[in-house]
Short mmCIF file of C-alpha atoms in Angstrom, two decimals:
data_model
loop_
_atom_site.label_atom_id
_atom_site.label_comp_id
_atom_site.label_asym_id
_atom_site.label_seq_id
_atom_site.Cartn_x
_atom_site.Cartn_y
_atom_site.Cartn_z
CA UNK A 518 -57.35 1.79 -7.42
CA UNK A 519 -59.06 5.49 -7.21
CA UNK A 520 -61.03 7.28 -4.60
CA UNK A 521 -63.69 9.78 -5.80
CA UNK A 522 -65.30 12.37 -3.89
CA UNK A 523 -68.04 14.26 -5.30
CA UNK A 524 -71.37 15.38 -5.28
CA UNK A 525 -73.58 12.10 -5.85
CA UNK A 526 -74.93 13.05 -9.32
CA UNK A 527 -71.20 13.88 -10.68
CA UNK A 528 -70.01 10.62 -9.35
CA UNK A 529 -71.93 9.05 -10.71
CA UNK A 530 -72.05 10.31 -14.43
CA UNK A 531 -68.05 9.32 -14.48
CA UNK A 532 -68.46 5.72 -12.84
CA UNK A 533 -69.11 3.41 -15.84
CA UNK A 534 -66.55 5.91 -18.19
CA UNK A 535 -64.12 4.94 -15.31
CA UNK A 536 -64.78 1.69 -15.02
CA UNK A 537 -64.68 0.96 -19.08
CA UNK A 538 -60.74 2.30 -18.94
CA UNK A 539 -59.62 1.41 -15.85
CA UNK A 540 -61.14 -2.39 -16.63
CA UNK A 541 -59.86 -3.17 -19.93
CA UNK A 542 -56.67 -1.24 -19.49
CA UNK A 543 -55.90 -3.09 -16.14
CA UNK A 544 -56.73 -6.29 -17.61
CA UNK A 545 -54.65 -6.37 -20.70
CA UNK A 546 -51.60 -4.96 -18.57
CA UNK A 547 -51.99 -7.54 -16.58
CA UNK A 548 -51.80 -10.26 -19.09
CA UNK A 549 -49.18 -8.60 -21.13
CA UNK A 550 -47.10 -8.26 -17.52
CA UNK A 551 -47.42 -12.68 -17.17
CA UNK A 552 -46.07 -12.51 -21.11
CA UNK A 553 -42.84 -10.43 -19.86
CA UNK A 554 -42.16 -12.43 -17.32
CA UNK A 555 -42.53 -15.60 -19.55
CA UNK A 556 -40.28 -14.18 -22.10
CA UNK A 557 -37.54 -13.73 -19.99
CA UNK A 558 -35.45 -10.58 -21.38
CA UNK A 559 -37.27 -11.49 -24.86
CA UNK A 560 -38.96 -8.93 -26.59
CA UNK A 561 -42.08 -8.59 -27.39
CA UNK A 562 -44.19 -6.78 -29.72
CA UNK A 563 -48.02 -6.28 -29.36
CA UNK A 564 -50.10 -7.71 -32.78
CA UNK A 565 -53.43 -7.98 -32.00
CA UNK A 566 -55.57 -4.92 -33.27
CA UNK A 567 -57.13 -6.52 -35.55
CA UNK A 568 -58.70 -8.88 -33.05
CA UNK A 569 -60.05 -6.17 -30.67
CA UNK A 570 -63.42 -5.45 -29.66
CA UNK A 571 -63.20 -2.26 -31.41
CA UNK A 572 -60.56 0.44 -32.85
CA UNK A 573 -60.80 2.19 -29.33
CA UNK A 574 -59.24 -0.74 -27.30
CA UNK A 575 -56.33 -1.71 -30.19
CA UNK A 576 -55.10 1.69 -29.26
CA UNK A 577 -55.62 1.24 -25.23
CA UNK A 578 -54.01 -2.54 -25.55
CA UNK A 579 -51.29 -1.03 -27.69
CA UNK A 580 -50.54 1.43 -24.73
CA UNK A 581 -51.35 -1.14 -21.74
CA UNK A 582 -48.89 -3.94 -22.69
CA UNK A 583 -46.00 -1.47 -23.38
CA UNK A 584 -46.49 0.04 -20.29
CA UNK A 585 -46.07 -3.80 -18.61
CA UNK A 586 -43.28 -3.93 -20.05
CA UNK A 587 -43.46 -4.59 -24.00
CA UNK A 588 -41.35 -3.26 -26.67
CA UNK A 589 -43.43 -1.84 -28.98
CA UNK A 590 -46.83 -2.18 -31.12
CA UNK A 591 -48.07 -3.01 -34.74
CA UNK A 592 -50.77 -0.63 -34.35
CA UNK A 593 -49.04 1.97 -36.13
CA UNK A 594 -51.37 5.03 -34.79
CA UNK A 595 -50.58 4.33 -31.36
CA UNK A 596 -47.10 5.55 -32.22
CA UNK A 597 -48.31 8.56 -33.64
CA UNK A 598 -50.60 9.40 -30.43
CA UNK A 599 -48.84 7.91 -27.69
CA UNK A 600 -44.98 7.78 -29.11
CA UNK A 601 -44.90 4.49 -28.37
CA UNK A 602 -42.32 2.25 -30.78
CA UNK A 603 -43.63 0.86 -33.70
CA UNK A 604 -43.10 -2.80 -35.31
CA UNK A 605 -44.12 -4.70 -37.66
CA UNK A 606 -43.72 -7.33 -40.49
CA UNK A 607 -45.20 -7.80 -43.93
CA UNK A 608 -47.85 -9.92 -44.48
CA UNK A 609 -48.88 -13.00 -46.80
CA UNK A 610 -51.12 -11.12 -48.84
CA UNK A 611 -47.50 -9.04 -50.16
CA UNK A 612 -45.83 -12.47 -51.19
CA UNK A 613 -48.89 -13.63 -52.60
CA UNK A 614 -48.99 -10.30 -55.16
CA UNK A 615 -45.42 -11.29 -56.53
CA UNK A 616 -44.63 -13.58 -58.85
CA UNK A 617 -42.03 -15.24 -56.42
CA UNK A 618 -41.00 -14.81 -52.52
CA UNK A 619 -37.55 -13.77 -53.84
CA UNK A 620 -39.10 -11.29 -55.33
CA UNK A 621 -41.57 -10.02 -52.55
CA UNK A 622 -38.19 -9.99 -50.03
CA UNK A 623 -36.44 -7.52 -52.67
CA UNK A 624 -39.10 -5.28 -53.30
CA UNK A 625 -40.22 -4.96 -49.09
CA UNK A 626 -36.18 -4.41 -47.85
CA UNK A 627 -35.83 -1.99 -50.94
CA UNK A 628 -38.91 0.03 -49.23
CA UNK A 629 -37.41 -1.02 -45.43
CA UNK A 630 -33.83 -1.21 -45.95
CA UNK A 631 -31.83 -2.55 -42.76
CA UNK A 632 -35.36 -2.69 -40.34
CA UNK A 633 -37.16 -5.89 -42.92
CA UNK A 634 -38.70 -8.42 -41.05
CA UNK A 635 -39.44 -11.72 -44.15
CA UNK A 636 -42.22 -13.43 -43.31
CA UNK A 637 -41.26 -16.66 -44.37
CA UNK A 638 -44.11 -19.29 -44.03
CA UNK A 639 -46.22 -18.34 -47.13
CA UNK A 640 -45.36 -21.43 -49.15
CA UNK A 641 -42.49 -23.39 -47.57
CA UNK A 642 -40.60 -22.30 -44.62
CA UNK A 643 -37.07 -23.78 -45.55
CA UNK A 644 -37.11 -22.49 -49.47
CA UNK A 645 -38.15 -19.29 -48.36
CA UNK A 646 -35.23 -18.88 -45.60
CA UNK A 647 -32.80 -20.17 -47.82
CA UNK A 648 -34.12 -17.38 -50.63
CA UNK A 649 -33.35 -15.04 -47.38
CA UNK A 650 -29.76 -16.38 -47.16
CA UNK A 651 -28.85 -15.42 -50.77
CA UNK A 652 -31.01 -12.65 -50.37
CA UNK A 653 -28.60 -11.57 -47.48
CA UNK A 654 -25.28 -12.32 -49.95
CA UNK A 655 -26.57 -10.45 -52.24
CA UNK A 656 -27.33 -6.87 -50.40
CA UNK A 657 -23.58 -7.67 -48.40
CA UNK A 658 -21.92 -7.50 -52.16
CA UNK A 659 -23.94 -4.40 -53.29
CA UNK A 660 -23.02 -2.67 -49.42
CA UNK A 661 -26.78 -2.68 -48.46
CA UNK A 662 -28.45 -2.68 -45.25
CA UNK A 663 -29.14 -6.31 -44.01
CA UNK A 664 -32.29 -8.52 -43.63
CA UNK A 665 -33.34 -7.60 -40.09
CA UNK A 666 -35.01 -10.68 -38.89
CA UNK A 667 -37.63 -13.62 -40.48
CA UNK A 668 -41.03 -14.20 -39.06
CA UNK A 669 -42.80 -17.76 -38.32
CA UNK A 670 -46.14 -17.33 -37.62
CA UNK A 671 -47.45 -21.03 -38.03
CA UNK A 672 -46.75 -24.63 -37.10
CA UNK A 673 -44.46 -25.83 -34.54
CA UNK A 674 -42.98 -22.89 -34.11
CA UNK A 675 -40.35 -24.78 -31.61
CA UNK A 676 -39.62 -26.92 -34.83
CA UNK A 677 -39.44 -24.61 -37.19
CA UNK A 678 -37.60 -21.82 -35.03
CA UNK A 679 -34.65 -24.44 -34.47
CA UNK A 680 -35.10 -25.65 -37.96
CA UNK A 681 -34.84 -21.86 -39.86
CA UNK A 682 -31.81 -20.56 -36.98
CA UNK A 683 -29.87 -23.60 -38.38
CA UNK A 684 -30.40 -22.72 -42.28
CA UNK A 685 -29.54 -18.99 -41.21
CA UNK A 686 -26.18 -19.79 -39.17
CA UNK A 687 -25.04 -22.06 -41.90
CA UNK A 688 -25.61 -19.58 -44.70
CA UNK A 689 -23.28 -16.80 -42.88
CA UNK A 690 -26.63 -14.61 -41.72
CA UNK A 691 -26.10 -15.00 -37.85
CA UNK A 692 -27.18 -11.76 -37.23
CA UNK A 693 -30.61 -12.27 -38.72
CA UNK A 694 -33.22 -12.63 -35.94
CA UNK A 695 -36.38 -14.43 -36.08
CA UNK A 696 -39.78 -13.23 -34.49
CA UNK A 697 -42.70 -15.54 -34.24
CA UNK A 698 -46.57 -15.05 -33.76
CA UNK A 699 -49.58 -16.93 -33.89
CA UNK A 700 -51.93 -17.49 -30.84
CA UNK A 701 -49.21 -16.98 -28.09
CA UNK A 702 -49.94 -15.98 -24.47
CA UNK A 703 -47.66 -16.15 -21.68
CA UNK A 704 -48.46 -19.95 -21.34
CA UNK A 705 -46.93 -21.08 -24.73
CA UNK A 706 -43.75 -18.23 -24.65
CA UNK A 707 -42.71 -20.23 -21.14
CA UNK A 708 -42.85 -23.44 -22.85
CA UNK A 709 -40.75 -22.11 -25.54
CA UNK A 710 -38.84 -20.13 -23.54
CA UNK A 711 -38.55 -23.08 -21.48
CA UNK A 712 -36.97 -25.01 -23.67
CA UNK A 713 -34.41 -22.63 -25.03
CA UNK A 714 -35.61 -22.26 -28.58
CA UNK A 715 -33.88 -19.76 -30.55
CA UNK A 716 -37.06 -17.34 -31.01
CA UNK A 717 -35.71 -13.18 -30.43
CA UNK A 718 -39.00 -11.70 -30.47
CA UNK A 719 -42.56 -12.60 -30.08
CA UNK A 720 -45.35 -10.94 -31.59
CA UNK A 721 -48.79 -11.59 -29.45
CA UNK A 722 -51.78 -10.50 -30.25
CA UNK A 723 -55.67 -12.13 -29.87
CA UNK A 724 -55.12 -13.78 -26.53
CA UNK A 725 -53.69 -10.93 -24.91
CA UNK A 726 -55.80 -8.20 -26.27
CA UNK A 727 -58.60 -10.04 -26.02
CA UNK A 728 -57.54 -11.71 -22.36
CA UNK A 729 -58.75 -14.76 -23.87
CA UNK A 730 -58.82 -16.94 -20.57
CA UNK A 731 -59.73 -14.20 -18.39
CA UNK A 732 -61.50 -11.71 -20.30
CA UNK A 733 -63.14 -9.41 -17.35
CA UNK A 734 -61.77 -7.88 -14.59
CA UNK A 735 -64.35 -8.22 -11.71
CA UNK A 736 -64.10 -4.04 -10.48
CA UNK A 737 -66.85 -2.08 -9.08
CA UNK A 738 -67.75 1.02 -7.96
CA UNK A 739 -68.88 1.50 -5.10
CA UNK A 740 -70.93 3.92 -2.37
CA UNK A 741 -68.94 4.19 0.58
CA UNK A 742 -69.83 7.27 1.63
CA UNK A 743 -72.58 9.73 1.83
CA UNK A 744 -73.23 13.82 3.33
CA UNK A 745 -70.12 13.23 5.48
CA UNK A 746 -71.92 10.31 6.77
CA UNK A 747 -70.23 6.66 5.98
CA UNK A 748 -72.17 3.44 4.12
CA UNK A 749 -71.34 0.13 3.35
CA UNK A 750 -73.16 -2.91 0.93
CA UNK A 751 -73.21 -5.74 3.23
CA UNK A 752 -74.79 -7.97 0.29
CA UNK A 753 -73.40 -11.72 0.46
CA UNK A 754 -69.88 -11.63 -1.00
CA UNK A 755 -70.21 -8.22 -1.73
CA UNK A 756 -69.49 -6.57 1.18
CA UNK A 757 -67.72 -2.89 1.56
CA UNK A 758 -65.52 -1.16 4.20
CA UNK A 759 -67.30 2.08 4.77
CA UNK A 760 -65.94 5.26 4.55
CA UNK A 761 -62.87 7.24 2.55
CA UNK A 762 -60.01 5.30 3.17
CA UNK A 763 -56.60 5.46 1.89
CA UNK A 764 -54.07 2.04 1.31
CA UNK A 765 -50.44 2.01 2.53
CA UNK A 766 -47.54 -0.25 1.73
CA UNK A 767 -44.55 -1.86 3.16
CA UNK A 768 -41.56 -3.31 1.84
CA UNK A 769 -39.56 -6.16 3.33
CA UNK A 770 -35.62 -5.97 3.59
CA UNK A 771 -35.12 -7.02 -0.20
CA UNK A 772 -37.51 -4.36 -1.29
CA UNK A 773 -41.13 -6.71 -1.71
CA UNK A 774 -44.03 -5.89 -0.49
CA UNK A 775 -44.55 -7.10 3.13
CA UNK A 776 -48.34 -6.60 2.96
CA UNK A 777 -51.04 -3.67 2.41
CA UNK A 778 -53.03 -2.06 5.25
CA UNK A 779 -56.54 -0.20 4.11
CA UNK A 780 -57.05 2.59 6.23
CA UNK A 781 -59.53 5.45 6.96
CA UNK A 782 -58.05 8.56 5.11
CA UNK A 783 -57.27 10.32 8.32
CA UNK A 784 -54.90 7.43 9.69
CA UNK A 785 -51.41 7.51 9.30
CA UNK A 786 -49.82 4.13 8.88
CA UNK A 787 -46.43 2.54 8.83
CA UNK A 788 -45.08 2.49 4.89
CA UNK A 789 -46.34 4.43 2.37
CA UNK A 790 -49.81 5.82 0.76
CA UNK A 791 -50.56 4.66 -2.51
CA UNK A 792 -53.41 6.89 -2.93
CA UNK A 793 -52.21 10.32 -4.60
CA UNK A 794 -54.49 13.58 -5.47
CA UNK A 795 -54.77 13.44 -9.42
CA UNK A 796 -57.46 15.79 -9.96
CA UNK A 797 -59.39 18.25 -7.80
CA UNK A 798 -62.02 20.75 -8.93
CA UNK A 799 -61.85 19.48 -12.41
CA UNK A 800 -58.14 20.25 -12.63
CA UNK A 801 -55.23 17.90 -12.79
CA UNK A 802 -53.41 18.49 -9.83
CA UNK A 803 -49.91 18.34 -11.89
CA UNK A 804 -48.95 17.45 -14.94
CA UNK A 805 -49.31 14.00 -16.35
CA UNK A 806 -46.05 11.69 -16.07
CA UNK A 807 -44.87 11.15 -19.66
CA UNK A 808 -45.07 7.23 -20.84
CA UNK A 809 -41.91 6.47 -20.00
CA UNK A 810 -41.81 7.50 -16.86
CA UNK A 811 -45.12 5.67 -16.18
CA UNK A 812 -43.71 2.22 -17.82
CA UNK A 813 -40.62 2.70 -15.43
CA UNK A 814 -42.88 2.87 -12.48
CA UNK A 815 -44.97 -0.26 -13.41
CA UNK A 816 -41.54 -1.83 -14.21
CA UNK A 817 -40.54 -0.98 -10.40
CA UNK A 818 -43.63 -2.23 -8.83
CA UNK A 819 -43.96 -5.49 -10.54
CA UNK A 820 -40.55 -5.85 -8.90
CA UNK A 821 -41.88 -5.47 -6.13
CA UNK A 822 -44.18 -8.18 -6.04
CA UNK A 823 -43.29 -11.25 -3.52
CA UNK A 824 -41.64 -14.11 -5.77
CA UNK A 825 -44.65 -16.24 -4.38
CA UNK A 826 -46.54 -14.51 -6.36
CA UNK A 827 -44.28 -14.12 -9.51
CA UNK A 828 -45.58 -17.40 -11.33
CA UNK A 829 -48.07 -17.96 -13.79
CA UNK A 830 -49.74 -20.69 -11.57
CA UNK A 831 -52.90 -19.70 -9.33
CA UNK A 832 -51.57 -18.52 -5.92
CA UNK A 833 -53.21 -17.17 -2.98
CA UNK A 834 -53.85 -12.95 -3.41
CA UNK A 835 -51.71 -10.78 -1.05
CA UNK A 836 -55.03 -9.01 0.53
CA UNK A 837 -54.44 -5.83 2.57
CA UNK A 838 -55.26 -5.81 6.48
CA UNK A 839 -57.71 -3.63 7.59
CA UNK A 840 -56.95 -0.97 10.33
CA UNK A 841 -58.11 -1.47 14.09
CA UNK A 842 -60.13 2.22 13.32
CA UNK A 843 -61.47 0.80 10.09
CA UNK A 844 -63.04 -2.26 12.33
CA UNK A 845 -64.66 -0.41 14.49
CA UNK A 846 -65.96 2.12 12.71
CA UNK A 847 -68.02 -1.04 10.23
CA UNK A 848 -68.74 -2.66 13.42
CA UNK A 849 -70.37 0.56 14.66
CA UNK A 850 -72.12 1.24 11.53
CA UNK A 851 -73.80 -1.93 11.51
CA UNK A 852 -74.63 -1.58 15.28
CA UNK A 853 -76.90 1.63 14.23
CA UNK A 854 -78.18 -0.05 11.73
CA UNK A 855 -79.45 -2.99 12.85
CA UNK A 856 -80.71 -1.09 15.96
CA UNK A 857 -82.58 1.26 13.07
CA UNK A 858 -84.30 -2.14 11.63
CA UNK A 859 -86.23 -2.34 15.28
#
């Protein structure tokens, strides 16, 4: 992932700063890249800062899933600072204050005209989508801006999806969509992806930004080189390749990766180095790449990815090959220093 060279005591300071961003950030990307897939073409909205280990990583989870590929965020300050799109619903505690839902879906789309999302599960889902139909009739005859879209967030939501898109279609609002929330990760958005339920958007939120099932990303830093001279950790399971090194990348035919070699920085290898100068001296080398840009790069090299390994199933990891040079120069190492042992 990143190569620094520095004086030992500077390295050092930044390592567990590094690690804490490139660690959570990587891991929630991740899991927020297995919910795209799932959702095929859906979109999806990130909804979980209320569930994060702290205001910090709401706002790094906000900006890691829609860089893997989601369409926007609840967390309405991550708009602000990162630009990124900004979604969201009203909650039960607004129908609760009104008298009626009727009267909670009148006062929110005459505050949100044409962009309301209804949450309609308060009390009881098929009341409170028919009170959306009529709701619907009656901003058409005044020449209003329409109900956007109703929310489930409970239940079966394959039930109650197929259930509220029936009561919607039959009452003329077609055009209405419906979003749903409530515990999903990219296991349950297959299944109801799966099985073609009529949900346009899902909202996920605690099991993504919390990577519920896989909450730590095993990343280390390590030593692997000292005054010009090379080391390596040869603790069990823990080994390192010694020295700077440098990773390149081919494609195959259709444009997937045909495997990784890890190289000594000096080598030149068929494909292409991933490793690029960010910073040197303390400076940024050029400017950074604005979000977009970045999202359409992690777009193109999750494309990228062998459909082997495109499946939310465990599968074997596509390891990269060390070189011939990078061999012999561990096999030296360890020559010296077992000779230095005796």
């Amino acid at each position: 992932l990143l190569r620094v060279s520095a004086p030992i005591a500077q390295a050092q300071f930044a390592e567990s700063r590094i690690i804490n961003l490139l660690h959570y950030q990587t891991m929630v990307a991740t899991k927020a890249a297995r919910c795209v897939q799932a959702a095929a073409g859906r979109e999806l909205v990130d909804f979980g800062l209320r569930r994060s280990h702290g205001a910090e990583a709401g706002l790094l989870s906000a900006r890691a899933s829609y860089l893997a590929g989601f369409h926007g965020s609840a967390t309405t300050l991550a708009g602000m600072r990162y630009g990124i799109p900004v979604s969201g619903t009203m909650a039960h505690s607004f129908v609760q204050a009104h008298e009626s839902e009727g009267a909670a879906f009148r006062a929110f789309c005459r505050v949100f005209p044409g962009q309301a999302t209804l949450l309609i599960d308060t009390y009881d889902i098929d009341a409170a989508t028919r009170e959306v139909v009529e709701l619907s009739a009656e901003l058409r005859a005044a020449g209003q801006p329409p109900v956007a879209a109703v929310r489930i967030d409970s239940g079966d939501l394959a039930v109650q999806a197929r259930r509220v898109r029936a009561l919607l279609d039959d009452g003329g609002c077609r055009h209405i969509r419906i979003v749903a929330s409530g515990n999903l990760d990219e296991y349950a958005i297959a299944r109801l992806a799966g099985q073609g339920v009529p949900i346009d958007v899902y909202g996920v939120g605690t099991r993504m930004n919390t990577a519920a099932d896989a909450p730590y990303l095993d990343c280390a830093y390590k030593l692997v080189e000292y005054a010009g001279q090379p080391r390596r950790k040869r603790s069990e399971k823990k080994a390192t390749w010694p020295g700077r090194k440098q990773v390149w990348r081919e494609l195959d035919h259709a444009g997937h990766i045909a495997g990784d070699t890890l190289a000594l920085a000096g080598e030149t290898m068929p494909g292409r180095p991933l490793l690029q100068p960010v910073l040197r001296a303390g400076r940024l080398c050029a400017p950074l790449p604005p979000l977009e840009r970045i999202r359409e790069t992690v777009r193109r090299e999750l494309a990228s990815l062998p459909p082997a390994l495109c499946t939310l199933e465990p599968v074997d990891p596509l390891l990269p090959e060390p070189s011939a040079a990078l061999r012999a120069l561990t096999a030296q190492l360890d020559a010296r220093q077992a000779a230095a042992r005796h």
